[in-house]
Structure formats: C-alpha cells, structure tokens
mmCIF file of N, CA and C in Angstrom:
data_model
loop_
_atom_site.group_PDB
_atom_site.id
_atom_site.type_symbol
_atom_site.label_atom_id
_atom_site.label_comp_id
_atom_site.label_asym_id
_atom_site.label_seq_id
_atom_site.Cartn_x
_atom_site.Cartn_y
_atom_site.Cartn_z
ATOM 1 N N UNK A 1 0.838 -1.183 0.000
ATOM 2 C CA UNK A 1 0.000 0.000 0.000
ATOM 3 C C UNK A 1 0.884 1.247 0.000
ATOM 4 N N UNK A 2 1.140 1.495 -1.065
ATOM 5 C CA UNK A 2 2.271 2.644 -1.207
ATOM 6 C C UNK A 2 1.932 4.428 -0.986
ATOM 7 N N UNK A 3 0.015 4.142 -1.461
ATOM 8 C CA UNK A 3 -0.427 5.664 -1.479
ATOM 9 C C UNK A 3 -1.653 5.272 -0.435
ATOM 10 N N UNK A 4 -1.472 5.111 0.507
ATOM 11 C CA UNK A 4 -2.424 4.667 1.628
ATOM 12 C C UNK A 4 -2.736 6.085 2.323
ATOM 13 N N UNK A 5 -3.807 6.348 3.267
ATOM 14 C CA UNK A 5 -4.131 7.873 3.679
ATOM 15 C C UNK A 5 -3.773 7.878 4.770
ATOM 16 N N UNK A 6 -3.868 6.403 5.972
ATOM 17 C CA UNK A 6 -2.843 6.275 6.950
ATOM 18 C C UNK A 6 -1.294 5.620 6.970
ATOM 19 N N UNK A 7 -0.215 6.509 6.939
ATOM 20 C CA UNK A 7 1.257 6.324 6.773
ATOM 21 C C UNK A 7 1.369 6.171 8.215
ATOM 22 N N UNK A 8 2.487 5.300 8.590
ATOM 23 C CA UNK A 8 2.974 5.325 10.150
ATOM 24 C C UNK A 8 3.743 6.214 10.059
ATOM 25 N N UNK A 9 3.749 7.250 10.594
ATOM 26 C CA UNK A 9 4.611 8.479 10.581
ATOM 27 C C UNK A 9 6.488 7.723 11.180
ATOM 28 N N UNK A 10 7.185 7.584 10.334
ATOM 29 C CA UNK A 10 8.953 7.278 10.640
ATOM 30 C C UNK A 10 9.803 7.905 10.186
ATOM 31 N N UNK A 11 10.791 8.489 10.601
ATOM 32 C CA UNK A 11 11.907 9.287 9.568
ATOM 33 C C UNK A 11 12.143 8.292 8.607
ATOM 34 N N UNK A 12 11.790 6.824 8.390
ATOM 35 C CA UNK A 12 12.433 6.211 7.403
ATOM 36 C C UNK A 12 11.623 6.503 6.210
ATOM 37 N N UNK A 13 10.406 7.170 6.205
ATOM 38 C CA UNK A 13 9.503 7.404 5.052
ATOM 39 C C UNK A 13 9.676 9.347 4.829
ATOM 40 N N UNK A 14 10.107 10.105 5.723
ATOM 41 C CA UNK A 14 9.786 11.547 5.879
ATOM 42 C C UNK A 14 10.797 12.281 4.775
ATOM 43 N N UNK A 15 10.726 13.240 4.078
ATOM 44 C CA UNK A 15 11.114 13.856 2.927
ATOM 45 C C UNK A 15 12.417 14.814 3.995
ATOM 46 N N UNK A 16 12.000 14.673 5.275
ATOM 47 C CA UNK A 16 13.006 15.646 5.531
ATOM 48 C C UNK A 16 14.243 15.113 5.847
ATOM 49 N N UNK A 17 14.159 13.539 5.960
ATOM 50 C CA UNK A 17 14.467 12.754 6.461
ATOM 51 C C UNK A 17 15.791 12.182 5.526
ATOM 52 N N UNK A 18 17.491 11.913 6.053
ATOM 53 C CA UNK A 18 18.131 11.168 4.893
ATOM 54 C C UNK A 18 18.658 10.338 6.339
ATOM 55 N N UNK A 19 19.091 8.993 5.534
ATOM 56 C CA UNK A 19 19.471 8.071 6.653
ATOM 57 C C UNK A 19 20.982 7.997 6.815
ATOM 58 N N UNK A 20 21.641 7.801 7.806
ATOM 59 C CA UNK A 20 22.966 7.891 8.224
ATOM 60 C C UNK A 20 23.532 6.494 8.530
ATOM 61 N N UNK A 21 25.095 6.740 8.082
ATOM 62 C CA UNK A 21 25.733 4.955 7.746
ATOM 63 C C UNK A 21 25.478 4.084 9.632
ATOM 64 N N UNK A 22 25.561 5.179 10.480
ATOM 65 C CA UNK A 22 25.286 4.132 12.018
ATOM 66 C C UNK A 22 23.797 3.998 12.237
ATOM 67 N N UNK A 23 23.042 4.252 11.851
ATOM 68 C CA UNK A 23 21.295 3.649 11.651
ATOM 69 C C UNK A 23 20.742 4.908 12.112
ATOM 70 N N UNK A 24 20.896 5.641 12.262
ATOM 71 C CA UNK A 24 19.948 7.169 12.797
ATOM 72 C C UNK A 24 20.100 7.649 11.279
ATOM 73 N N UNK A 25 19.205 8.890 11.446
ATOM 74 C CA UNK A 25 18.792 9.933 10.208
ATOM 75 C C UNK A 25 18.935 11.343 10.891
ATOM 76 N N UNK A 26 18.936 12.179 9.293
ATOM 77 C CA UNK A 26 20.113 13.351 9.349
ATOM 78 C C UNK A 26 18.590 13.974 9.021
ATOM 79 N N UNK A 27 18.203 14.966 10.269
ATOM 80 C CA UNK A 27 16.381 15.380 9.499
ATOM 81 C C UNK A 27 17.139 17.344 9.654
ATOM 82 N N UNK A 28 16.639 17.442 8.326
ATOM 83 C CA UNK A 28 16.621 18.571 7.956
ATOM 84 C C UNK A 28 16.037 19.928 8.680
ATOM 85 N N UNK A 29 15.168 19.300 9.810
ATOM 86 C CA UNK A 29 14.633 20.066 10.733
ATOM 87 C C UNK A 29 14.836 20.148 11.918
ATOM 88 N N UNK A 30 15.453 18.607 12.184
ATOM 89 C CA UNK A 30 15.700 18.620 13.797
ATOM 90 C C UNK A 30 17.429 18.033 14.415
ATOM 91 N N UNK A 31 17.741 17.589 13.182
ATOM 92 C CA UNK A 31 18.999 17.280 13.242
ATOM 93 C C UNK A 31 19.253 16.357 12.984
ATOM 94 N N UNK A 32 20.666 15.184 14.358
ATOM 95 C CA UNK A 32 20.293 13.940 13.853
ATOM 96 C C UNK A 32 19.386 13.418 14.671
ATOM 97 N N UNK A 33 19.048 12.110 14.059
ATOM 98 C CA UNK A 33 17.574 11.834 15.533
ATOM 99 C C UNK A 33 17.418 10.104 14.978
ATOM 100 N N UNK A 34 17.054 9.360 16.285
ATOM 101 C CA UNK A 34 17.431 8.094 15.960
ATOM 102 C C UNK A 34 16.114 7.093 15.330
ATOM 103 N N UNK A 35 15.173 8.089 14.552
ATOM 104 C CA UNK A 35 13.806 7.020 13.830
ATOM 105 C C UNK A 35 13.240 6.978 14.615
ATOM 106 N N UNK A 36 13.487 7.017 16.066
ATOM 107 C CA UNK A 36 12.060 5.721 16.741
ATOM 108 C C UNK A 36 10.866 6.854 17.314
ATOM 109 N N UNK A 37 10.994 8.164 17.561
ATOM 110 C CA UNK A 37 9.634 8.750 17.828
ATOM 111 C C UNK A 37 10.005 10.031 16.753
ATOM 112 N N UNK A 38 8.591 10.189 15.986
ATOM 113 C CA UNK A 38 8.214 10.755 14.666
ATOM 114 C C UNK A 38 8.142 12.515 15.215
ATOM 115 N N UNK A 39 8.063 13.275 14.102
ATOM 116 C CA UNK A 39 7.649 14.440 14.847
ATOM 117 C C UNK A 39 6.555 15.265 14.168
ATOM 118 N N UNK A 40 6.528 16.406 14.628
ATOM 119 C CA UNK A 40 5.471 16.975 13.900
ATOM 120 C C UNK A 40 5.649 17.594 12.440
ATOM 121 N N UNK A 41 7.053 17.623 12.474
ATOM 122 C CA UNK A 41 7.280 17.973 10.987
ATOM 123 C C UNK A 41 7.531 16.683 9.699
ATOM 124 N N UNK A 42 7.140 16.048 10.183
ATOM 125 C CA UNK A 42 7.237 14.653 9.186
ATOM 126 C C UNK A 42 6.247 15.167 7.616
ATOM 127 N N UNK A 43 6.583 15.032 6.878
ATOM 128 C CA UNK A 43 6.196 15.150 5.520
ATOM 129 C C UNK A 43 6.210 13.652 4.658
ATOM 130 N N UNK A 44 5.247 13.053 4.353
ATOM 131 C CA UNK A 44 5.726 11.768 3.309
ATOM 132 C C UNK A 44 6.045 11.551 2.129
ATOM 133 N N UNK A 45 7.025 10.464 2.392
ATOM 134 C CA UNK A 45 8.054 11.034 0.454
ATOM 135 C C UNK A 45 7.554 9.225 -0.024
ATOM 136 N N UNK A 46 6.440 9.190 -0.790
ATOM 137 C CA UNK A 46 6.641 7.694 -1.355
ATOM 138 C C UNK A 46 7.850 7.624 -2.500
ATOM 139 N N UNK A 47 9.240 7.817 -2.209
ATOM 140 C CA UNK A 47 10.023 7.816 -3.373
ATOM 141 C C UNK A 47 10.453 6.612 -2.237
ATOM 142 N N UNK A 48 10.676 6.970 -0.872
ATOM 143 C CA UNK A 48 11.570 6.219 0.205
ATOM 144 C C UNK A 48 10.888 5.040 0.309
ATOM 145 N N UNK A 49 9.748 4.867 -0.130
ATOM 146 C CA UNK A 49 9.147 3.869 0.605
ATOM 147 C C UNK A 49 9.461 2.436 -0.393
ATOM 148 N N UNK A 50 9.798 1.380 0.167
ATOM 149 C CA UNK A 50 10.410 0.117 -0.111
ATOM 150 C C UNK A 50 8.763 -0.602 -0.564
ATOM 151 N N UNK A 51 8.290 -1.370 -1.636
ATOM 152 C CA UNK A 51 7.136 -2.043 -1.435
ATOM 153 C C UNK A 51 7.384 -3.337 -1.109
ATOM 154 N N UNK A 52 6.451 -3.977 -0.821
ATOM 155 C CA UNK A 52 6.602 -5.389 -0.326
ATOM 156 C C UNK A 52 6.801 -6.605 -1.407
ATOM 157 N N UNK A 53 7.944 -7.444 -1.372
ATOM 158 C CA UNK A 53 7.768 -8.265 -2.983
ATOM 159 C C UNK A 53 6.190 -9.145 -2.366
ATOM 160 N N UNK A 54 5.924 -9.559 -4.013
ATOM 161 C CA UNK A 54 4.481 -10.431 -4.477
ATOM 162 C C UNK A 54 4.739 -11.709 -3.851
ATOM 163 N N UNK A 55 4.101 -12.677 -3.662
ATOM 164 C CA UNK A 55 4.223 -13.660 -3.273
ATOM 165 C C UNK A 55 4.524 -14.416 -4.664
ATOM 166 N N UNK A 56 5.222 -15.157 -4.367
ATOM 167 C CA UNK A 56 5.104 -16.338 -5.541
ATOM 168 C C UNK A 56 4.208 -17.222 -5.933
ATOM 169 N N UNK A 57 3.782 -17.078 -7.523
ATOM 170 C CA UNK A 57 3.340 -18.063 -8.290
ATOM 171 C C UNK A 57 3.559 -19.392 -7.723
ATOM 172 N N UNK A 58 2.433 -20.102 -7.884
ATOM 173 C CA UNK A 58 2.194 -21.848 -7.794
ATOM 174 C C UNK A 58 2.047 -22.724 -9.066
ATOM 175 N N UNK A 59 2.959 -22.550 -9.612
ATOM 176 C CA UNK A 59 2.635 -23.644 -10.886
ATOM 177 C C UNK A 59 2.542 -25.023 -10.910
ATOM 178 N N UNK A 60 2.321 -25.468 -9.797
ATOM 179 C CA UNK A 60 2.185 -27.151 -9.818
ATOM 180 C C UNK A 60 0.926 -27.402 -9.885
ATOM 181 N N UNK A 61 -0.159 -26.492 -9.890
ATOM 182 C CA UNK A 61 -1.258 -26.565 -9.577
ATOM 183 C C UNK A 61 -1.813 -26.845 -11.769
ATOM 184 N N UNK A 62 -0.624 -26.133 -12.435
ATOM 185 C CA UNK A 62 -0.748 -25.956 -13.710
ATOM 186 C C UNK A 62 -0.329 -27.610 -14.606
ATOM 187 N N UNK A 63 -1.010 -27.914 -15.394
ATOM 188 C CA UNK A 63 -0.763 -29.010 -16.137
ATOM 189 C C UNK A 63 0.244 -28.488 -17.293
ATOM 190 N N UNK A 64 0.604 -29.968 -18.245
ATOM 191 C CA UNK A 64 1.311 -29.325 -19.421
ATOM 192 C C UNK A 64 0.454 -29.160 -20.477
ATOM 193 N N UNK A 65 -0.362 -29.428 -20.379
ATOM 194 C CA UNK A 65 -1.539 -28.619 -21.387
ATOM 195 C C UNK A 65 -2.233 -27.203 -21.142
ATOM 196 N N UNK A 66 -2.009 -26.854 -19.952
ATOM 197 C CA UNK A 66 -2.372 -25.302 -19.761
ATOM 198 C C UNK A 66 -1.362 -24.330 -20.518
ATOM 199 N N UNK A 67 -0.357 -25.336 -20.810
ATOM 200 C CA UNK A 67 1.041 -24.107 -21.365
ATOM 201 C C UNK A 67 0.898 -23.959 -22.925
ATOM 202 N N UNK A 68 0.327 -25.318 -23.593
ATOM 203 C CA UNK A 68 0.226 -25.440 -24.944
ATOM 204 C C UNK A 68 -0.764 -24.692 -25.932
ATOM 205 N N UNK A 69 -0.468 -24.717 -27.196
ATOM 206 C CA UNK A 69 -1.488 -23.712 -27.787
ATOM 207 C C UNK A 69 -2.858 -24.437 -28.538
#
C-alpha cells in the first residue's frame, strides 16, 4: 500500500528525512535523531518507501496442457 491515507509516521519514510551509515537519520529540521519517535514535521516522500515483494506463483497446480497452444 504505497499511497495509503494512513502512513505510520517514521523518519524512514519523511522527505526531511536522509538516513545515516550508524542507523539514525540526518532530518533537515531537527537534526540527527534516531527514527524511533516521529515528529510533527514529518512530511511523506513515497520515493523512500520500499514495497513489499508479491508472493510467488504456484505452478504445480498448472498441467502441461495449460502451457500449450
């Protein structure tokens, strides 16, 4: 759900938000700050946001005549 209307507010999704190589984020507003409580300036950037992979296909369920023309 990438364009959902409830976002969990995290610096790991926030536009102000860039992440730093020891696991905290560098927020453009508040400094550095370590993700775990959000603030009021959180803005959402779906560029950051990771989607979830699909589940995998079941093809055993498929014969070899479902493949043929």
């Amino acid at each position: 759900m990438l364009f959902r209307k409830k976002i969990e507010r995290s610096c790991q999704y926030c536009a102000c938000a860039a992440k730093l190589a020891e696991g905290g984020y560098l927020c453009s507003k508040r400094g550095v700050v370590d993700g775990e409580k959000p603030c009021r300036k959180f803005v959402y950037d779906p560029c950051k946001r990771i989607p979830s992979k699909p589940n995998p296909i079941n093809f055993r369920k498929y014969d070899g005549e479902d493949f043929t023309l």
